[in-house]
Coordinates of C-alpha atoms in Angstrom, one line a residue:
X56 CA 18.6 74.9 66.2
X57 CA 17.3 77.3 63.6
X58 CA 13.2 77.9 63.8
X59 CA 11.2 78.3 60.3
X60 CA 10.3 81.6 59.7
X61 CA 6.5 82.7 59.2
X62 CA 5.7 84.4 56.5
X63 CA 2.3 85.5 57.2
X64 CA -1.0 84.8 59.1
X65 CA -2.2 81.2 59.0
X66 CA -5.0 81.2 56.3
X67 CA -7.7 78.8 57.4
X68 CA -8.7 75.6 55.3
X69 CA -11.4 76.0 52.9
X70 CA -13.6 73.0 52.4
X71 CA -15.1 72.8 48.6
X72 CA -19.2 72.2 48.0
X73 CA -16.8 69.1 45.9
X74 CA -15.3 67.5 49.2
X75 CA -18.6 67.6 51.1
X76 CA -20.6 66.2 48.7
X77 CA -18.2 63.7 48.2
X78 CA -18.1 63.2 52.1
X79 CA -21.5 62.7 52.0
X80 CA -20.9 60.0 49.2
X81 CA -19.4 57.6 51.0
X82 CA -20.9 58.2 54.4
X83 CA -24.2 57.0 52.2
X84 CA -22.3 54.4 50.4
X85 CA -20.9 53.1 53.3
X86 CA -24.2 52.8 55.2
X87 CA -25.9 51.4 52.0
X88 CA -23.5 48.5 52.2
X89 CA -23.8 48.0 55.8
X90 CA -27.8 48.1 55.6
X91 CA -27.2 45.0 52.9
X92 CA -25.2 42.9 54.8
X93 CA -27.9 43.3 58.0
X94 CA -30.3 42.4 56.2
X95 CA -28.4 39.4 54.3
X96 CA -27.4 38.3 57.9
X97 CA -31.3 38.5 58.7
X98 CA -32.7 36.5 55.2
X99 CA -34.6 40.0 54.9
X100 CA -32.4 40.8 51.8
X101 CA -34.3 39.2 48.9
X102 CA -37.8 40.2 50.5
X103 CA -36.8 44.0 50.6
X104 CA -35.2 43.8 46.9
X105 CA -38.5 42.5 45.9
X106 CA -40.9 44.8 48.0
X107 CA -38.8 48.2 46.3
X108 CA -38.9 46.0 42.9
X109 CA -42.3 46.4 43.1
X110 CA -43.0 49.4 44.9
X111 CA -41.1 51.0 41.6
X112 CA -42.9 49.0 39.0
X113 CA -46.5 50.3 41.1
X114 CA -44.9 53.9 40.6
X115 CA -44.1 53.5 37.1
X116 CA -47.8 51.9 36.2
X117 CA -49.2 54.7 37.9
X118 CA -47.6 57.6 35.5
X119 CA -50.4 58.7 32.8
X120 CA -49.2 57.6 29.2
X121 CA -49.8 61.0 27.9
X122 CA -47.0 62.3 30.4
X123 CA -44.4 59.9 29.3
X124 CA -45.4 60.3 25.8
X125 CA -44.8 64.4 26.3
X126 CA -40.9 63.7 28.3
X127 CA -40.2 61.1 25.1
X128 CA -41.4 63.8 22.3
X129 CA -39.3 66.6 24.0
X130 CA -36.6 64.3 23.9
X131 CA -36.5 63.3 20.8
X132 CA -36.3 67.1 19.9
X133 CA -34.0 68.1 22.0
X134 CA -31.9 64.9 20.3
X135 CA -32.8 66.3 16.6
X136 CA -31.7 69.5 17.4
X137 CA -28.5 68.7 19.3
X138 CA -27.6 66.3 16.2
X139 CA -28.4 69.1 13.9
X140 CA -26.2 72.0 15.5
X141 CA -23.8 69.4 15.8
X142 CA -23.7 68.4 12.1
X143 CA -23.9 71.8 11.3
X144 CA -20.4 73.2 13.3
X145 CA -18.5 70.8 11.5

């Protein structure tokens, strides 16, 4: 029997930010989808998506106008100006 030759020192694995993030994912994902069918299993489900429903519409009321109005002009700028350099490389 013939034994493969080495060629040099085992490098160890190196694990990307990419795969751990990605780890992390589906860990979450996967526990999202577990929490759902729990609660489905428990009639909590509809209760829950109507208690963050309106936990997030309380948030939302609770933003001044003037701030929104402020992130809305900037964007519309920002849109202007990225349509314009745009329009202008061509």
């Amino acid at each position: 029997m013939e034994t493969a030759k080495k060629t040099g020192p085992k490098a160890k694995k190196q694990t990307n930010i990419t795969q751990i993030f990605r780890a992390l994912f589906f860990i979450i994902l996967c526990l999202f989808i577990v929490n759902i069918y729990y609660l489905s299993t428990k009639d909590q489900l509809v209760p829950q998506i109507l208690k963050a429903y309106s936990a997030l519409v309380n948030f939302s009321l609770s933003i001044p106008t003037p701030i929104l109005m402020l992130i809305g002009y900037s964007i519309v700028i920002f849109y202007i100006g990225y349509y314009l350099g745009m329009k202008k490389k061509k």
